mmCIF file with all atom_site columns, C-alpha atoms in Angstrom:
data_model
loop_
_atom_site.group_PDB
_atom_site.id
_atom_site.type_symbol
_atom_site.label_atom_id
_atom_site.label_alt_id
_atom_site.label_comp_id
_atom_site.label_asym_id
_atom_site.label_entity_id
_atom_site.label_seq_id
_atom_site.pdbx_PDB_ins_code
_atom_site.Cartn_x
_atom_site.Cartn_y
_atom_site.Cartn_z
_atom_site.occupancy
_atom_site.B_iso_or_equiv
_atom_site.pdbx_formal_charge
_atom_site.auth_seq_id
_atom_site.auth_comp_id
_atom_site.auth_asym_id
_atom_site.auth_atom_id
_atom_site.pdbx_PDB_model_num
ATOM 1   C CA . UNK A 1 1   ? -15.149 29.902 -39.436 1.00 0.00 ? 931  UNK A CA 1
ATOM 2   C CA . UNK A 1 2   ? -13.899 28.552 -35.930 1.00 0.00 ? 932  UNK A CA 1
ATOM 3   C CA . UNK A 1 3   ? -15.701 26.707 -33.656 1.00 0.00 ? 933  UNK A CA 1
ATOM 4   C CA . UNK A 1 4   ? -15.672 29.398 -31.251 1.00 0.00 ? 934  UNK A CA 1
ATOM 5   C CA . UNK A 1 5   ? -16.755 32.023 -34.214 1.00 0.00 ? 935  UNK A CA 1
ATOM 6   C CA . UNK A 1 6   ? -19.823 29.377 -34.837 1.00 0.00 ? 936  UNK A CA 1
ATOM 7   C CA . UNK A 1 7   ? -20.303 29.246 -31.046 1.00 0.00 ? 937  UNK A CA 1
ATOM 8   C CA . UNK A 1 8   ? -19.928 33.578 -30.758 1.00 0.00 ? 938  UNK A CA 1
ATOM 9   C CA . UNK A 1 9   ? -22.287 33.963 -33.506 1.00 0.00 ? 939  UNK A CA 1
ATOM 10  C CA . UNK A 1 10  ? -24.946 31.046 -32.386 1.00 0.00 ? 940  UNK A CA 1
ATOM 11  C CA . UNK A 1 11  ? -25.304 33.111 -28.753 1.00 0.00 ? 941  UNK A CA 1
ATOM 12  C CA . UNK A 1 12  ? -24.967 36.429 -30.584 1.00 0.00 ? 942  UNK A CA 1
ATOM 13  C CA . UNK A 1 13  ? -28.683 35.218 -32.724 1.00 0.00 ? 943  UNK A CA 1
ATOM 14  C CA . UNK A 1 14  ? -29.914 33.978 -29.556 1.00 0.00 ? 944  UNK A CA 1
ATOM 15  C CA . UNK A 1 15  ? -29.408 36.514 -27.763 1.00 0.00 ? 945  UNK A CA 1
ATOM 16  C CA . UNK A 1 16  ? -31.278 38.819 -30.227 1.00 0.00 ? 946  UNK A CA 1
ATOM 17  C CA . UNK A 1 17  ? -33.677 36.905 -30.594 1.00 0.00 ? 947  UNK A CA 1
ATOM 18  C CA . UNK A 1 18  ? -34.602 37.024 -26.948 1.00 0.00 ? 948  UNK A CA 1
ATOM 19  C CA . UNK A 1 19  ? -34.294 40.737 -26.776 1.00 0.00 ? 949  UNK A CA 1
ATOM 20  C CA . UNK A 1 20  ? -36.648 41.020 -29.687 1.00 0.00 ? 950  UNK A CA 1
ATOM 21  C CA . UNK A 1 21  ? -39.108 38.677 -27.615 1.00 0.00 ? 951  UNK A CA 1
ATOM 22  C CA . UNK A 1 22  ? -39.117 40.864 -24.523 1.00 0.00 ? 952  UNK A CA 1
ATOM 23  C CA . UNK A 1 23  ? -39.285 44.268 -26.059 1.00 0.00 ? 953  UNK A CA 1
ATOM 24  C CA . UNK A 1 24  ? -42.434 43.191 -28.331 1.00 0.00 ? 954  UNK A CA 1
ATOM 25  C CA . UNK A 1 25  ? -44.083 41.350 -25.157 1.00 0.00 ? 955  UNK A CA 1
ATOM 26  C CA . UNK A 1 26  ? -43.544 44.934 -23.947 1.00 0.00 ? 956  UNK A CA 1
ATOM 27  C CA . UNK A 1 27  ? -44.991 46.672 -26.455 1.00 0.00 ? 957  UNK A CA 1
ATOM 28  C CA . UNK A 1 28  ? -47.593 44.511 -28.019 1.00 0.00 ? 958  UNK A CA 1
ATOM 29  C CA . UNK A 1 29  ? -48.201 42.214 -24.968 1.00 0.00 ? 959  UNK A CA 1
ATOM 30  C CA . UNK A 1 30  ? -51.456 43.220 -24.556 1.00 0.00 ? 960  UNK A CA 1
ATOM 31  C CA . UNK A 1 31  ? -52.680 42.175 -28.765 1.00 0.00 ? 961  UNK A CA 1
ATOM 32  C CA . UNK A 1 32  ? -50.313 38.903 -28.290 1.00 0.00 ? 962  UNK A CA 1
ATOM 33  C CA . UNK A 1 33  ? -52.379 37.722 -25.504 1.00 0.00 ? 963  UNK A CA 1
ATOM 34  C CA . UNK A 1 34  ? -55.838 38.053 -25.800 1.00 0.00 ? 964  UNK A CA 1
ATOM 35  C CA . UNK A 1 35  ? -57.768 39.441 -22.445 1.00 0.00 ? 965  UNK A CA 1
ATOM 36  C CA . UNK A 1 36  ? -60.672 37.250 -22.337 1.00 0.00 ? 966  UNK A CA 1
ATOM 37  C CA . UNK A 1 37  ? -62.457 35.128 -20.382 1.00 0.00 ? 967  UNK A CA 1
ATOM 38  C CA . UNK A 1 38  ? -60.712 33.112 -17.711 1.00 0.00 ? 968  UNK A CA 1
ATOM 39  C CA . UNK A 1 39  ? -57.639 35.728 -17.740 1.00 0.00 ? 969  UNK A CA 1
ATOM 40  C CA . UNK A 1 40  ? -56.725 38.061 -14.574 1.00 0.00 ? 970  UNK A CA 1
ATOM 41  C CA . UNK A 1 41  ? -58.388 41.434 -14.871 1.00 0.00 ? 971  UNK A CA 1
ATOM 42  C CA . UNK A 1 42  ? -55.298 43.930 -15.350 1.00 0.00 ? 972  UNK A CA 1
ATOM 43  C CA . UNK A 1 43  ? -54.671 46.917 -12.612 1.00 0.00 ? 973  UNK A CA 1
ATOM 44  C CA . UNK A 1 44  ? -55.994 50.546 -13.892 1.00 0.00 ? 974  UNK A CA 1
ATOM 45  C CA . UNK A 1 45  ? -55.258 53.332 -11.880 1.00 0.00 ? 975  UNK A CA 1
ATOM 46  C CA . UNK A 1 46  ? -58.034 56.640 -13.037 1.00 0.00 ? 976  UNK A CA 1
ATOM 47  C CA . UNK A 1 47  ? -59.294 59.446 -11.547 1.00 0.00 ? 977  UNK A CA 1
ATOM 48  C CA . UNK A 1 48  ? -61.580 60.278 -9.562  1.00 0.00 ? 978  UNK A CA 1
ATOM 49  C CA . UNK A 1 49  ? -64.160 62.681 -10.022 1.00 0.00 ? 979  UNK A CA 1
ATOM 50  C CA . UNK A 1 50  ? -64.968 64.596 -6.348  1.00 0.00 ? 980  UNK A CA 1
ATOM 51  C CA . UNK A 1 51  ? -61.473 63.711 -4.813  1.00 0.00 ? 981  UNK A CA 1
ATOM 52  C CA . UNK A 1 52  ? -57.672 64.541 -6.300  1.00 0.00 ? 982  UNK A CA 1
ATOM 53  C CA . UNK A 1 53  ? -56.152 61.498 -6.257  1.00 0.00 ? 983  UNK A CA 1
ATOM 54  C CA . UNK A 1 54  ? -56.965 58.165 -8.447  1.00 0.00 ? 984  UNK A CA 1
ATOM 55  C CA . UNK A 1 55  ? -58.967 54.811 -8.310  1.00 0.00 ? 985  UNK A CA 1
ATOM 56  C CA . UNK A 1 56  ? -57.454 51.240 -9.077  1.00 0.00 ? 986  UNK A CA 1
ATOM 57  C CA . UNK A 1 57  ? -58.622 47.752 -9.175  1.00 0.00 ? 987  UNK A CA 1
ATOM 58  C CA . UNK A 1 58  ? -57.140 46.846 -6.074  1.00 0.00 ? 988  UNK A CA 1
ATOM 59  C CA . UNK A 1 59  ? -59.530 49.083 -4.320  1.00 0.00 ? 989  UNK A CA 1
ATOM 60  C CA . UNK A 1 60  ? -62.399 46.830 -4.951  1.00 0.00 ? 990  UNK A CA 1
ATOM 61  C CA . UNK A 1 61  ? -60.071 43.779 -4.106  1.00 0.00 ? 991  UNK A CA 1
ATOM 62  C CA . UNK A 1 62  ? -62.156 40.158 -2.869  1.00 0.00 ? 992  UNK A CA 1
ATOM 63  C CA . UNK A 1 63  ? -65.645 42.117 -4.550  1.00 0.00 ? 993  UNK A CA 1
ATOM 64  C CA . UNK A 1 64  ? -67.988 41.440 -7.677  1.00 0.00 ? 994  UNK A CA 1
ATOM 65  C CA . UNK A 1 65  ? -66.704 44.435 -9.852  1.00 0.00 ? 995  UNK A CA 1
ATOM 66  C CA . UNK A 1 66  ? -68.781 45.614 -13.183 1.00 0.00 ? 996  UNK A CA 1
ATOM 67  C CA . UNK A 1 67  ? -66.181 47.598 -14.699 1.00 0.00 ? 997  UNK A CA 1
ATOM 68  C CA . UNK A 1 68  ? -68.039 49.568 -17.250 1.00 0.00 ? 998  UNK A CA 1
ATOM 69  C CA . UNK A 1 69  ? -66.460 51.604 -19.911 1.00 0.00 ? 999  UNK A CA 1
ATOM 70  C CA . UNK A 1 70  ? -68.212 54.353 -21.335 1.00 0.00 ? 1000 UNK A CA 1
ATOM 71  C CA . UNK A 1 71  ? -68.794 58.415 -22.386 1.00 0.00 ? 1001 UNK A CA 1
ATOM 72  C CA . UNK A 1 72  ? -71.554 60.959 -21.943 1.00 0.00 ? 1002 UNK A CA 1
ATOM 73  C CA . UNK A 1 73  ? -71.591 61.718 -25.515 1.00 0.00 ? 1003 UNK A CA 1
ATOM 74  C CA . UNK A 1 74  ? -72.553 57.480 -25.698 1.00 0.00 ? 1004 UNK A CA 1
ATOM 75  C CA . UNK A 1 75  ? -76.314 57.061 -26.518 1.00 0.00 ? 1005 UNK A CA 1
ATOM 76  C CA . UNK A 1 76  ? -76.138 53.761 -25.980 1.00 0.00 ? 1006 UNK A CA 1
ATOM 77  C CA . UNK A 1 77  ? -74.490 54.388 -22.739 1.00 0.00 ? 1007 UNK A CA 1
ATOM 78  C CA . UNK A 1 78  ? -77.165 56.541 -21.793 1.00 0.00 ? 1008 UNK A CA 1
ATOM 79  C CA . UNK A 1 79  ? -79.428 53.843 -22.769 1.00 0.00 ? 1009 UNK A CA 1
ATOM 80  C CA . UNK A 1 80  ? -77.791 51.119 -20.006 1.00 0.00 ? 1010 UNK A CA 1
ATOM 81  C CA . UNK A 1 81  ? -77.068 53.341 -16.927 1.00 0.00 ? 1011 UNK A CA 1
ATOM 82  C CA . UNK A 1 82  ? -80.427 53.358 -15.899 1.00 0.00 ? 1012 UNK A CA 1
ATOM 83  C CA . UNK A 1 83  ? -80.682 49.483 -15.445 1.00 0.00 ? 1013 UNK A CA 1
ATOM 84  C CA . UNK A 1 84  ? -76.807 49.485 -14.104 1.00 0.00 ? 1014 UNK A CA 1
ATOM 85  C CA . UNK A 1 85  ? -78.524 51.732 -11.250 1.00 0.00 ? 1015 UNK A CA 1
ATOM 86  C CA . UNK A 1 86  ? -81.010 49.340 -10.877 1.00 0.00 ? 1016 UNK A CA 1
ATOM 87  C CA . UNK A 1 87  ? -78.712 46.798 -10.643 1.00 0.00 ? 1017 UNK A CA 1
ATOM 88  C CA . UNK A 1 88  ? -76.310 48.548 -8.319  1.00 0.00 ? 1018 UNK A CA 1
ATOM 89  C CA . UNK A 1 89  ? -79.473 49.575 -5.925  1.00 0.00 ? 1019 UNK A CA 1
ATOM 90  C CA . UNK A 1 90  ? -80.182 45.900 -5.695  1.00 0.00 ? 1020 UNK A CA 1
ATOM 91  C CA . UNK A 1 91  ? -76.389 44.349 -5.561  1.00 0.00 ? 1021 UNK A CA 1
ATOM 92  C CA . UNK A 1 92  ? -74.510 46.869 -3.722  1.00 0.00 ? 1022 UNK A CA 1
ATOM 93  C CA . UNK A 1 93  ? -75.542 45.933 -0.033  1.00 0.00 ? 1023 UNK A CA 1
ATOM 94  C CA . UNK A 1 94  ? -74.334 41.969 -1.318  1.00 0.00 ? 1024 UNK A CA 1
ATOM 95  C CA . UNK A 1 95  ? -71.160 43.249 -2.625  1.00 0.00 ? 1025 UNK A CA 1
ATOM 96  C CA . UNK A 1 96  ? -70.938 44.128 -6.521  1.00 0.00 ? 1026 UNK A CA 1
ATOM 97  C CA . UNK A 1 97  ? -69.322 47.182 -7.311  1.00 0.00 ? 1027 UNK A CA 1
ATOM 98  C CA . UNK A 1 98  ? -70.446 49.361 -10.191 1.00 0.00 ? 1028 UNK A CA 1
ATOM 99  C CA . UNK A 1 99  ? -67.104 51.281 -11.746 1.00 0.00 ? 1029 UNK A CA 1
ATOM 100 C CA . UNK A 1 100 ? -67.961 53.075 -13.954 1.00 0.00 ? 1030 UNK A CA 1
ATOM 101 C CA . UNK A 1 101 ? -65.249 54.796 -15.947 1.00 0.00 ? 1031 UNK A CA 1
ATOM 102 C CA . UNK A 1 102 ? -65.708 57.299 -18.136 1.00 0.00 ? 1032 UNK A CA 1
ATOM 103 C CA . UNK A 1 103 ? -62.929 58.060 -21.512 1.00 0.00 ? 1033 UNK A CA 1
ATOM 104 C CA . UNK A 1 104 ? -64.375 61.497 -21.781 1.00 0.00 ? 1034 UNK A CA 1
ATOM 105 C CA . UNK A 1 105 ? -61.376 63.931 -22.208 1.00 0.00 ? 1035 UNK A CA 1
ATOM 106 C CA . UNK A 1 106 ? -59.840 66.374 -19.626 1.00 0.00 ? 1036 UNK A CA 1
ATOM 107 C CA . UNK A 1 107 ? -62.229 69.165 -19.993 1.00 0.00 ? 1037 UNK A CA 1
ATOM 108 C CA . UNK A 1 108 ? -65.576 67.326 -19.106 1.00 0.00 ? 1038 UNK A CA 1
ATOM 109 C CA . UNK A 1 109 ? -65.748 66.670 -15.719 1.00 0.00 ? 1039 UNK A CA 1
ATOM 110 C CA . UNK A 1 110 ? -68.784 68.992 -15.602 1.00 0.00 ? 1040 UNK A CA 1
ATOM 111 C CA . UNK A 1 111 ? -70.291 67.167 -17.887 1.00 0.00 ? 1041 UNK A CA 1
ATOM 112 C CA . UNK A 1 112 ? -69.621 63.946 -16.090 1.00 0.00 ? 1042 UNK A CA 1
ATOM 113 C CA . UNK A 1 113 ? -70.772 65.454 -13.074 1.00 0.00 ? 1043 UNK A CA 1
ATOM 114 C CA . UNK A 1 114 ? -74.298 66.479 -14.572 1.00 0.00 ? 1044 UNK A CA 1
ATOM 115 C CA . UNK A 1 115 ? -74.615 63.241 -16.404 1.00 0.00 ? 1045 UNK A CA 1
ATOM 116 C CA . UNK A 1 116 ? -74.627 61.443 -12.696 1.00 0.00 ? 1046 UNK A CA 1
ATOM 117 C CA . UNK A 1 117 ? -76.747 64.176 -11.233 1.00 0.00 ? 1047 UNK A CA 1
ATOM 118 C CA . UNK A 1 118 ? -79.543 63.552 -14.567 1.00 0.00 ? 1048 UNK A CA 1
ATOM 119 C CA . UNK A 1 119 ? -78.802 60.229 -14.214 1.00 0.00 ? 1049 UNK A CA 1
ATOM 120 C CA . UNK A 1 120 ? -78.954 59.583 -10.187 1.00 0.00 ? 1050 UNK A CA 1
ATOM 121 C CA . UNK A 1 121 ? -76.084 57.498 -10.135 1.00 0.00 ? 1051 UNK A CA 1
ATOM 122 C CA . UNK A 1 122 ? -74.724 56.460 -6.719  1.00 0.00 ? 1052 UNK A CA 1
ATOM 123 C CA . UNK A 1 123 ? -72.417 53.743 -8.009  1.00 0.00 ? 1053 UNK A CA 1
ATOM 124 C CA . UNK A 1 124 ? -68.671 54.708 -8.293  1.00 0.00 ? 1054 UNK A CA 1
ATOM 125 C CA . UNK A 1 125 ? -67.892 56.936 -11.580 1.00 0.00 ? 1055 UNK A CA 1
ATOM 126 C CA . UNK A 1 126 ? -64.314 57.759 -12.207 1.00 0.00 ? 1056 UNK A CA 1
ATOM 127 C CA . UNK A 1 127 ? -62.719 59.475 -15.082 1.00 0.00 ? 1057 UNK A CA 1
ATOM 128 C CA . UNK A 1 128 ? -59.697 58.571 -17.835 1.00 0.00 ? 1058 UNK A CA 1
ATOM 129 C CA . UNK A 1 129 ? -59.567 61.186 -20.248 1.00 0.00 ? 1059 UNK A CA 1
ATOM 130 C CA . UNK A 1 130 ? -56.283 59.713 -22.167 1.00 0.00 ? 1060 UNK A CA 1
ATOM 131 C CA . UNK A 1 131 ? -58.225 56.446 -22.511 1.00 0.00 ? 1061 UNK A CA 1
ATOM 132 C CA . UNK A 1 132 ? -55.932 54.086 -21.434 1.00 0.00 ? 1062 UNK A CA 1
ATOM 133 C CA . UNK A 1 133 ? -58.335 52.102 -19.753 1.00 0.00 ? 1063 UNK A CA 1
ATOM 134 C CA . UNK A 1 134 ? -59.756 50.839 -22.949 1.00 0.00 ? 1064 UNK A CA 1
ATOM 135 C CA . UNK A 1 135 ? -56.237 49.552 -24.527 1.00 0.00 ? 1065 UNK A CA 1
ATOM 136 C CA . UNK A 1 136 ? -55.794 48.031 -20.617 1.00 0.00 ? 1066 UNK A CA 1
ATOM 137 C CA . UNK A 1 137 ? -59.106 46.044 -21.467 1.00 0.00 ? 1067 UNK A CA 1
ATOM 138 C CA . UNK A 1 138 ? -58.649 45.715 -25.437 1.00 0.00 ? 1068 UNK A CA 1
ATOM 139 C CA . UNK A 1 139 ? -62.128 47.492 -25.489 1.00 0.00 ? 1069 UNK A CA 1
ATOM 140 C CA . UNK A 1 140 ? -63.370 48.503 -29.033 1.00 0.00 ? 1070 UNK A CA 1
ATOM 141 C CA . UNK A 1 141 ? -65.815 50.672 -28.134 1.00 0.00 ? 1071 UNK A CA 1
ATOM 142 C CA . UNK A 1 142 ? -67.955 52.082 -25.409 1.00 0.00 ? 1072 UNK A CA 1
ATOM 143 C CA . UNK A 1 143 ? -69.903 51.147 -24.121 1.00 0.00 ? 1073 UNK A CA 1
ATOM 144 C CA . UNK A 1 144 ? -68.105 48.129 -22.804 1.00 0.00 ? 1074 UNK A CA 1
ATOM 145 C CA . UNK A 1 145 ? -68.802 46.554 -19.750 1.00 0.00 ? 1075 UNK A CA 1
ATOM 146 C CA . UNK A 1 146 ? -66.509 43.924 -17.877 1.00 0.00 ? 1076 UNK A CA 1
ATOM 147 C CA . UNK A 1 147 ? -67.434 41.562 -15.065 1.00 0.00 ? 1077 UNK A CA 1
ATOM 148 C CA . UNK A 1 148 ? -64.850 40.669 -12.820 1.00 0.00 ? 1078 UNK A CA 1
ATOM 149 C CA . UNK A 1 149 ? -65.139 38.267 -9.895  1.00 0.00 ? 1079 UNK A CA 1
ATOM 150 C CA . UNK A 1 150 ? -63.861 38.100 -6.285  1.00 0.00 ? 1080 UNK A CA 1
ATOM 151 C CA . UNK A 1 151 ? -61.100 36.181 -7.491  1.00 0.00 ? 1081 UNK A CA 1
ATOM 152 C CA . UNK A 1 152 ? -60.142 38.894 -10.008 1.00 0.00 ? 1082 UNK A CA 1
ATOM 153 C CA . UNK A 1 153 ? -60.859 36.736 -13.328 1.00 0.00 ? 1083 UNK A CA 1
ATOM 154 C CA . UNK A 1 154 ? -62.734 38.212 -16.285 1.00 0.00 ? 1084 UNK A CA 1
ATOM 155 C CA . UNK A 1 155 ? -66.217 36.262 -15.803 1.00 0.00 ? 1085 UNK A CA 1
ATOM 156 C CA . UNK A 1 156 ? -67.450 38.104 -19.015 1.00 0.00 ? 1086 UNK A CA 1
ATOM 157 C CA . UNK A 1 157 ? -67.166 40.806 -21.364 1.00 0.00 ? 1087 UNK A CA 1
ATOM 158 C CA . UNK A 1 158 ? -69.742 42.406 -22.870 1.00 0.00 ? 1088 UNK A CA 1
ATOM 159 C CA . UNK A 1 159 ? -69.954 45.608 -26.078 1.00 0.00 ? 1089 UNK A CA 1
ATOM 160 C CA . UNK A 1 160 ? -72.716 47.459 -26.433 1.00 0.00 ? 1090 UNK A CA 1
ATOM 161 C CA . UNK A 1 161 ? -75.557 48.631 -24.313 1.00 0.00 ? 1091 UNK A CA 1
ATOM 162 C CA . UNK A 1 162 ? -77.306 45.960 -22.422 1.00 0.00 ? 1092 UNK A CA 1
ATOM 163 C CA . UNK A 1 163 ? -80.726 45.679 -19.911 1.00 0.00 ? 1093 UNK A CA 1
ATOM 164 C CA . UNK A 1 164 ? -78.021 45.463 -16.791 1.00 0.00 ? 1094 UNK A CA 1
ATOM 165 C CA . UNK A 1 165 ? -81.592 44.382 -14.417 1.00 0.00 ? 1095 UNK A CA 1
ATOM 166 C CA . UNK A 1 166 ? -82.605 41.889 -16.771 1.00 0.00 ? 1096 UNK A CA 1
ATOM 167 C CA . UNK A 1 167 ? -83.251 37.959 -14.664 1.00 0.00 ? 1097 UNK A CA 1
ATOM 168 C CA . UNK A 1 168 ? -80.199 36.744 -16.612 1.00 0.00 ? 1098 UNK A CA 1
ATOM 169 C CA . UNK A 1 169 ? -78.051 39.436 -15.778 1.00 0.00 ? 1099 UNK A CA 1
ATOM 170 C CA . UNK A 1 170 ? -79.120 39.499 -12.050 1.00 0.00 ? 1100 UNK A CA 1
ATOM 171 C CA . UNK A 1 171 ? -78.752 35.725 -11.496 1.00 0.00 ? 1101 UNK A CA 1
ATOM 172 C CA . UNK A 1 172 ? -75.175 36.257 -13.153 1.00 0.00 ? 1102 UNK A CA 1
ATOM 173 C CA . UNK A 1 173 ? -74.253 38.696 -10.493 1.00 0.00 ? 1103 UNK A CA 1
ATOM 174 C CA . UNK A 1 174 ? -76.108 36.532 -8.241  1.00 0.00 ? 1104 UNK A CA 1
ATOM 175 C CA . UNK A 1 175 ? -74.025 33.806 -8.948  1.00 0.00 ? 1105 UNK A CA 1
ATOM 176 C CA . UNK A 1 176 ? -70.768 35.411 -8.731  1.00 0.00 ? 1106 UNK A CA 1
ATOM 177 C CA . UNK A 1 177 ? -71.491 37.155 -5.255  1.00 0.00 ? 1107 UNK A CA 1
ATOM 178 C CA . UNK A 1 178 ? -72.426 33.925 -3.685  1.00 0.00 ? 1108 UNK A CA 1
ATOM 179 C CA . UNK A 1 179 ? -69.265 31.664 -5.278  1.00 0.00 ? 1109 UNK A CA 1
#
């Protein structure tokens, strides 16, 4: 083999090797890096429930946001939207938005809609039936809740249902709103 075979075949590898790089970044970005705490919350774009049209995270850009993943059939999400209203009630006028997105599919938006009404939710409820919120946010369940800051950094993540009014979770907020 020539140099310039040696040379050919050495950029040839490379070259493939690079592709290969991109295309699983691509594909598998999201399970080679991690979304945790520290990282840049990633864009969704969902819809919304009493408008056509959609919701994104820009929307809420320079706010608190509680991003909060979840389902009507969820008893344990049933369980935490009571203290999320609480929380929301007390928060909202200081600037945390509630987001709450529901992975329910494409034929409940009644039952979203009657789920707020029983529930008396006045925070922000929006609606991904093809779930791809929860692969966005490398959820494993619902519900899920994340807590974004102003800055647009993951502050925390948090699975299951949790007392969203307790005095830790309100100085958290707290905390973030005043940084």
């Amino acid at each position: 083999m020539t140099s310039r075979q040696q040379l050919i075949t050495v950029v040839a590898v490379f070259c493939v090797v690079i592709a290969g790089w991109i295309i699983l970044n691509k594909t598998l970005g999201h399970e080679i890096k991690p979304l945790g705490i520290g990282s840049t919350a990633p864009e969704f774009v969902v819809n919304q429930l009493d408008e056509e049209g959609t919701a994104s995270l820009s929307d809420y850009k320079g706010n608190v946001v509680m991003l909060n993943i979840w389902a009507t059939w969820c008893a344990p999400c049933r369980a935490e939207m009571p203290s999320m209203q609480k929380l929301h009630e007390e928060f909202a006028p200081k600037g945390l938005k509630i987001v709450a997105v529901s992975i329910d599919d494409e034929n409940s938006v009644s039952s979203i809609r009657s789920f707020i009404k029983d529930y008396g939710l006045s925070f922000t409820v929006l609606h991904n039936p093809s779930g791809d919120i929860q692969r966005t946010y490398q959820t494993t369940g619902v519900p899920e809740t994340i807590i974004i800051g102003k800055d647009g950094k993951i502050r925390t993540k948090v699975s299951g249902a949790v007392d969203w009014h307790s005095d830790a979770n309100r100085k958290l907020i707290e905390s973030l709103i005043n940084r």
